[in-house]
Amino acid sequence: MQIRRIGVLTGGGDAPGLNAVIRAVVKSACNSGIEVVGIEDSFDGLIESGRTRILTPKDVTGILRLGGTMLGTTNRGNPFAYPVSTTDGKVDYSTRVTENFHKFGLDALVVIGGDGTLAIAHRLSQNGIPIVGVPKTIDNDIVGTVSCFGFDTAVNFATDAIDRLHSTAEAHHRVMVVEVMGRYSGWIALYAGVAGGADVILIPEIPFDLNIVAARLKERERLGARFSIVVAAEGAMPVGGKVSLLAEGDAATAERLGGLSATCARQLETLTGKEARYVVLGHLQRGGTPTSHDRVLATRFGGKAVECVRNGEFDVMVASQPPEIVTVPLETVGGKQKRVPPDFDLIRTARALGITFGDGIGQKC
Ligand code: F6P
């Protein structure tokens, strides 16, 4: 089938590099004679009309370095369980998506999103829409790809924040607890923690015991260090405990995590007798200009996605498996998480350096 017109949309939380993917898709598609339609606010733009626009290379000029997404996004837009503000409750709008896909004259879709969006993309593929997925998340937890754009930018930002927090920690002889994103996986906490010289790193993959953390902080004090830095992924949890939640989720909305660093700081103050403060980096990690690494990765993903469209390769996700950008079946991706393996070399190295993960394994200097 000859592809003449494709749609592109971004779903889930924003990540630095989304615009770089859109730009790569638009430029490479247009250079191959394929028209690109930008779809606004994830699948919402396919549920009602008036939320699409033709994108030409001119429209994407200057967006390479911009954070966010020029198309808008939502992490509430699951067409299979669509939230509406009436008493009808959840409505399945997936048929409407397929109808509008044809009504808008589209031959294929490029869907840029995280594991939730990609799971929806696979279901829509099965309903007959030719789709190529592009993985997006600052958390770096999508299976099948070694890395995602946005992760490098988030780690750089968090590292810079930890560097800055050292000033107050040192000056006031305090414990500073820094909460970073990472709901199911601790990639950001691990990389930023090691890069920022943290003393304690708490990640979802390794349940922690604050008594062990406190013992480590007191040990540091005994050895002459008068401050400590704790980096905690928002999804880390105590042994036998639960993740800290701000709000429960439902079929269409993910639960909202938060509160871990406040609890840790309060309890560590009690356990160590040292003054503790906490900082939640939150959405600052998702903002701002993408690093050159993320711009290049995003551009490679966008270019590969259009290659797939031209080759008629659908129901796949483009993925980074260095040195190549490859494709993996979409069905292997959605709704799963790539977690930090407990025997990952950076965990072993961090432990060897004396960083504790709150599980009692590690050195004491
Ligand atoms: O992109 C994933 C993520 O960064 C998670 O780590 C975090 O829990 C979530 O997004 C927060 O998303 P929002 O507050 O935008 O719903």
Coordinates of C-alpha atoms and ligand atoms in Angstrom, one line a residue:
M1 CA 0.0 0.0 0.0
Q2 CA 1.3 3.4 -0.9
I3 CA 1.6 5.7 2.2
R4 CA 0.6 9.3 1.4
R5 CA -0.5 10.7 4.7
I6 CA 0.5 9.9 8.3
G7 CA -0.6 11.2 11.7
V8 CA 1.8 11.9 14.6
L9 CA 0.8 12.2 18.2
T10 CA 2.4 12.4 21.6
G11 CA 0.9 10.7 24.7
G12 CA 1.6 10.4 28.4
G13 CA 3.9 12.8 30.4
D14 CA 6.0 15.1 28.4
A15 CA 9.8 14.4 28.1
P16 CA 12.6 16.6 26.7
G17 CA 13.1 15.4 23.1
L18 CA 9.4 15.0 22.0
N19 CA 9.7 18.0 19.7
A20 CA 12.9 16.6 18.3
V21 CA 11.0 13.4 17.3
I22 CA 8.1 15.3 15.8
R23 CA 10.6 17.4 13.8
A24 CA 12.4 14.3 12.5
V25 CA 9.2 12.6 11.5
V26 CA 7.9 15.7 9.7
K27 CA 11.1 16.5 7.9
S28 CA 11.9 12.9 6.8
A29 CA 8.3 12.1 5.9
C30 CA 7.9 15.3 3.8
N31 CA 11.2 14.6 2.1
S32 CA 9.8 11.2 1.0
G33 CA 6.6 12.8 -0.3
I34 CA 4.5 11.8 2.7
E35 CA 2.2 14.4 4.2
V36 CA 2.1 14.7 8.0
V37 CA -0.9 15.5 10.2
G38 CA -0.2 16.6 13.8
I39 CA -2.8 15.2 16.2
E40 CA -3.3 17.2 19.4
D41 CA -3.4 16.0 23.0
S42 CA -2.6 12.3 22.4
F43 CA -5.6 10.2 21.2
D44 CA -8.0 13.0 22.2
G45 CA -7.2 14.5 18.8
L46 CA -8.6 11.4 17.1
I47 CA -11.7 11.3 19.3
E48 CA -13.1 14.6 18.2
S49 CA -12.5 16.6 15.1
G50 CA -10.9 20.0 14.9
R51 CA -7.8 19.0 16.8
T52 CA -5.5 18.1 13.9
R53 CA -3.3 20.2 11.6
I54 CA -1.0 19.6 8.7
L55 CA 2.7 19.9 9.7
T56 CA 5.2 21.1 7.1
P57 CA 9.0 21.4 7.6
K58 CA 8.4 25.1 8.2
D59 CA 6.1 24.3 11.1
V60 CA 8.8 22.4 12.9
T61 CA 11.6 24.8 12.4
G62 CA 13.3 25.9 15.6
I63 CA 11.6 23.2 17.8
L64 CA 14.6 20.8 18.1
R65 CA 15.9 22.5 21.3
L66 CA 12.4 23.0 22.9
G67 CA 11.1 21.0 25.8
G68 CA 7.5 19.9 26.0
T69 CA 5.5 18.9 22.9
M70 CA 4.1 21.3 20.2
L71 CA 1.2 18.8 19.9
G72 CA 0.2 18.8 23.5
T73 CA -0.3 15.6 25.5
T74 CA -2.3 13.9 28.2
N75 CA -1.9 10.9 30.5
R76 CA -5.7 10.6 30.9
G77 CA -6.5 9.8 27.3
N78 CA -7.1 6.1 27.0
P79 CA -9.7 5.7 24.3
F80 CA -10.6 2.2 25.7
A81 CA -11.5 3.7 29.0
Y82 CA -12.2 7.3 28.3
P83 CA -12.9 9.6 31.3
V84 CA -15.9 11.9 30.7
S85 CA -17.4 14.4 33.0
T86 CA -20.9 12.9 32.8
T87 CA -22.5 10.3 35.0
D88 CA -22.1 7.8 32.1
G89 CA -18.8 6.9 33.6
K90 CA -16.1 5.4 31.3
V91 CA -16.8 5.1 27.6
D92 CA -15.0 3.1 25.0
Y93 CA -14.0 5.5 22.3
S94 CA -11.6 3.2 20.4
T95 CA -14.1 2.7 17.5
R96 CA -14.3 6.5 17.1
V97 CA -10.5 6.6 16.9
T98 CA -10.5 4.1 14.1
E99 CA -13.3 5.9 12.3
N100 CA -11.6 9.3 12.6
F101 CA -8.3 7.8 11.5
H102 CA -10.0 6.9 8.2
K103 CA -12.1 10.1 8.0
F104 CA -8.9 12.2 8.4
G105 CA -7.5 10.3 5.4
L106 CA -4.6 8.8 7.3
D107 CA -2.6 5.8 6.1
A108 CA -0.5 5.2 9.2
L109 CA 0.2 6.7 12.7
V110 CA 3.4 7.4 14.6
V111 CA 2.6 7.2 18.3
I112 CA 5.2 8.7 20.7
G113 CA 4.6 7.7 24.3
G114 CA 5.4 5.6 27.3
D115 CA 4.4 2.1 28.2
G116 CA 0.7 3.1 28.7
T117 CA 0.4 4.9 25.4
L118 CA 2.3 2.1 23.6
A119 CA -0.1 -0.5 25.1
I120 CA -3.0 1.5 23.6
A121 CA -1.1 1.7 20.3
H122 CA -0.9 -2.0 20.2
R123 CA -4.6 -2.5 20.8
L124 CA -5.4 0.0 18.1
S125 CA -3.0 -1.8 15.8
Q126 CA -5.0 -4.9 16.4
N127 CA -8.1 -3.0 15.4
G128 CA -6.5 -2.3 12.0
I129 CA -4.6 0.9 12.4
P130 CA -1.0 0.7 11.0
I131 CA 1.1 2.1 13.9
V132 CA 4.8 2.7 14.6
G133 CA 5.5 3.4 18.3
V134 CA 8.3 5.6 19.6
P135 CA 9.4 5.1 23.2
K136 CA 9.3 8.1 25.5
T137 CA 10.0 8.4 29.2
I138 CA 12.4 10.2 31.4
D139 CA 12.2 7.2 33.7
N140 CA 14.0 5.0 31.1
D141 CA 11.8 2.1 32.1
I142 CA 10.4 1.0 28.7
V143 CA 11.3 -2.6 27.8
G144 CA 13.0 -3.4 24.5
T145 CA 15.1 -0.2 24.3
V146 CA 18.3 0.4 26.2
S147 CA 17.5 4.1 26.5
C148 CA 14.8 6.7 25.9
F149 CA 15.2 10.4 25.1
G150 CA 14.5 12.6 28.1
F151 CA 16.4 10.3 30.6
D152 CA 19.8 12.0 30.0
T153 CA 18.3 15.4 30.3
A154 CA 16.5 14.5 33.6
V155 CA 19.7 12.9 35.0
N156 CA 21.7 16.0 34.2
F157 CA 19.2 18.2 35.8
A158 CA 19.0 16.1 38.9
T159 CA 22.8 15.9 39.2
D160 CA 23.0 19.7 39.0
A161 CA 20.4 19.9 41.7
I162 CA 22.3 17.5 43.9
D163 CA 25.5 19.5 43.3
R164 CA 23.7 22.7 44.5
L165 CA 22.2 21.0 47.5
H166 CA 25.7 20.0 48.7
S167 CA 26.2 23.7 49.5
T168 CA 23.5 23.8 52.2
A169 CA 24.2 20.2 53.3
E170 CA 27.8 21.1 54.0
A171 CA 27.2 24.6 55.4
H172 CA 24.5 23.5 57.9
H173 CA 25.8 19.9 58.5
R174 CA 22.5 18.6 57.4
V175 CA 21.0 15.5 55.8
M176 CA 19.4 16.5 52.5
V177 CA 16.9 14.1 51.0
V178 CA 16.4 14.6 47.2
E179 CA 13.3 13.0 45.7
V180 CA 13.5 12.3 41.9
M181 CA 11.1 10.7 39.5
G182 CA 10.9 7.0 38.9
R183 CA 7.7 5.4 39.8
Y184 CA 8.6 1.7 39.0
S185 CA 12.3 2.0 38.4
G186 CA 15.3 3.7 39.9
W187 CA 17.3 4.6 36.8
I188 CA 17.2 8.4 37.4
A189 CA 18.0 8.0 41.2
L190 CA 20.8 5.6 40.5
Y191 CA 22.5 7.6 37.7
A192 CA 22.0 11.0 39.3
G193 CA 22.9 9.7 42.7
V194 CA 26.2 8.2 41.5
A195 CA 26.9 11.3 39.3
G196 CA 26.1 13.7 42.2
G197 CA 28.1 11.8 44.9
A198 CA 25.1 10.7 47.0
D199 CA 25.7 8.7 50.2
V200 CA 22.4 6.8 50.1
I201 CA 20.3 5.9 47.0
L202 CA 16.8 4.5 47.4
I203 CA 15.2 2.8 44.4
P204 CA 11.9 0.8 43.9
E205 CA 13.9 -2.3 43.0
I206 CA 15.5 -2.5 46.5
P207 CA 13.2 -2.1 49.5
F208 CA 15.0 -0.1 52.2
D209 CA 15.1 0.0 55.9
L210 CA 15.6 3.5 57.4
N211 CA 17.3 2.1 60.4
I212 CA 20.0 0.9 58.1
V213 CA 20.1 4.2 56.3
A214 CA 20.4 6.0 59.7
A215 CA 23.2 3.7 60.9
R216 CA 25.1 4.6 57.7
L217 CA 24.6 8.3 58.3
K218 CA 25.8 8.0 61.9
E219 CA 28.8 6.0 60.7
R220 CA 29.6 8.8 58.3
E221 CA 29.4 11.3 61.1
R222 CA 31.7 9.1 63.2
L223 CA 34.2 9.1 60.3
G224 CA 34.2 12.9 60.1
A225 CA 31.6 13.6 57.4
R226 CA 29.2 16.2 58.8
F227 CA 26.6 16.1 56.1
S228 CA 24.9 13.4 53.9
I229 CA 23.0 13.3 50.7
V230 CA 20.1 10.8 50.2
V231 CA 18.7 10.4 46.7
A232 CA 15.3 8.7 46.7
A233 CA 13.2 7.6 43.7
E234 CA 9.6 8.6 44.3
G235 CA 8.6 4.9 43.9
A236 CA 11.0 3.5 46.5
M237 CA 9.4 1.7 49.4
P238 CA 10.4 0.4 52.8
V239 CA 10.8 -3.3 53.4
G240 CA 7.3 -4.7 53.8
G241 CA 5.8 -1.3 53.1
K242 CA 4.0 0.5 50.3
V243 CA 4.8 3.2 47.8
S244 CA 4.0 6.8 49.0
L245 CA 0.9 8.0 47.2
L246 CA -0.7 11.5 46.8
A247 CA -3.7 10.1 45.0
E248 CA -5.1 6.7 43.9
G249 CA -5.4 5.9 40.2
D250 CA -8.2 4.3 38.1
A251 CA -8.6 2.6 34.7
A252 CA -7.8 5.9 32.9
T253 CA -5.4 7.6 35.3
A254 CA -2.3 6.5 36.9
E255 CA -1.9 6.9 40.7
R256 CA 0.1 9.9 41.7
L257 CA 3.2 9.3 43.7
G258 CA 4.7 11.6 46.3
G259 CA 5.6 12.2 49.9
L260 CA 8.5 9.7 50.3
S261 CA 11.2 12.3 50.8
A262 CA 9.2 14.2 53.5
T263 CA 8.7 11.0 55.4
C264 CA 12.3 9.9 55.1
A265 CA 13.6 13.3 56.2
R266 CA 11.3 13.4 59.2
Q267 CA 12.2 9.8 60.3
L268 CA 15.9 10.2 59.6
E269 CA 16.0 13.4 61.8
T270 CA 14.5 11.3 64.7
L271 CA 16.8 8.3 64.1
T272 CA 20.0 10.3 63.7
G273 CA 19.4 13.4 65.7
K274 CA 20.7 15.4 62.7
E275 CA 18.8 18.2 61.0
A276 CA 17.2 17.0 57.8
R277 CA 15.6 18.7 54.8
Y278 CA 13.9 17.4 51.7
V279 CA 13.5 18.6 48.1
V280 CA 11.2 17.2 45.5
L281 CA 12.5 17.8 42.0
G282 CA 9.2 16.8 40.4
H283 CA 8.4 18.1 37.0
L284 CA 11.5 20.3 36.8
Q285 CA 13.1 17.1 35.6
R286 CA 10.8 16.9 32.6
G287 CA 11.3 20.5 31.6
G288 CA 13.8 22.5 29.7
T289 CA 15.9 22.0 26.7
P290 CA 17.0 18.4 25.8
T291 CA 20.7 17.5 26.0
S292 CA 22.5 16.9 22.8
H293 CA 22.4 13.1 23.6
D294 CA 18.6 13.2 23.8
R295 CA 18.2 15.4 20.7
V296 CA 20.2 12.9 18.7
L297 CA 18.4 9.8 20.1
A298 CA 15.0 11.5 19.5
T299 CA 16.0 12.4 15.9
R300 CA 17.2 8.8 15.3
F301 CA 13.9 7.4 16.6
G302 CA 11.9 9.8 14.4
G303 CA 13.9 9.0 11.3
K304 CA 13.6 5.2 12.0
A305 CA 9.8 5.5 12.5
V306 CA 9.4 7.0 9.1
E307 CA 11.6 4.3 7.6
C308 CA 9.3 1.8 9.1
V309 CA 6.2 3.5 7.6
R310 CA 7.9 3.5 4.2
N311 CA 8.7 -0.2 4.5
G312 CA 5.2 -1.1 5.7
E313 CA 6.6 -2.3 9.0
F314 CA 3.8 -1.8 11.6
D315 CA 2.7 -2.8 15.1
V316 CA 6.4 -2.2 16.1
M317 CA 8.3 0.2 18.4
V318 CA 11.6 1.7 17.3
A319 CA 14.2 1.0 19.9
S320 CA 17.8 1.7 20.8
Q321 CA 20.0 -1.4 20.9
P322 CA 23.4 0.2 20.4
P323 CA 24.9 0.7 18.0
E324 CA 21.7 0.3 16.0
I325 CA 18.2 1.6 16.2
V326 CA 16.0 -1.5 15.7
T327 CA 12.4 -2.4 15.9
V328 CA 10.6 -4.6 18.5
P329 CA 7.0 -5.9 18.4
L330 CA 4.7 -3.5 20.2
E331 CA 3.0 -6.4 21.9
T332 CA 6.2 -7.0 23.9
V333 CA 6.3 -3.5 25.2
G334 CA 3.1 -2.2 26.6
G335 CA 2.2 -2.3 30.3
K336 CA 5.7 -3.6 31.3
Q337 CA 8.6 -1.9 33.0
K338 CA 12.3 -2.3 32.6
R339 CA 13.6 -2.3 36.1
V340 CA 17.2 -1.9 37.4
P341 CA 18.6 -5.4 37.7
P342 CA 19.8 -6.0 41.3
D343 CA 23.2 -7.2 40.0
F344 CA 23.6 -4.3 37.6
D345 CA 27.3 -3.2 37.5
L346 CA 26.5 0.4 38.6
I347 CA 24.7 -1.0 41.7
R348 CA 27.8 -3.2 42.5
T349 CA 30.1 -0.3 41.9
A350 CA 28.0 2.1 44.0
R351 CA 28.0 -0.4 46.8
A352 CA 31.8 -0.8 46.5
L353 CA 32.2 2.9 46.8
G354 CA 30.3 2.9 50.1
I355 CA 26.9 4.1 48.8
T356 CA 24.1 2.3 50.7
F357 CA 20.7 1.3 49.2
G358 CA 19.2 0.9 52.6
D359 CA 19.4 -2.9 52.5
G360 CA 22.5 -3.4 54.6
I361 CA 24.8 -4.5 51.8
G362 CA 27.8 -2.3 51.2
Q363 CA 31.0 -0.8 52.5
K364 CA 31.5 1.7 55.4
C365 CA 33.9 4.4 54.3
Ligands
F6P1 O1 7.0 10.2 33.0 C1 6.9 9.4 34.1 C2 6.8 10.2 35.3 O2 7.8 11.1 35.2 C3 6.8 9.4 36.6 O3 8.1 9.2 37.1 C4 6.0 10.3 37.5 O4 5.4 9.6 38.6 C5 4.9 10.8 36.5 O5 5.6 10.9 35.3 C6 4.2 12.0 37.0 O6 3.4 12.4 35.9 P1 2.2 13.5 36.1 O7 2.4 14.2 37.4 O8 2.5 14.4 34.9 O9 1.0 12.8 36.0

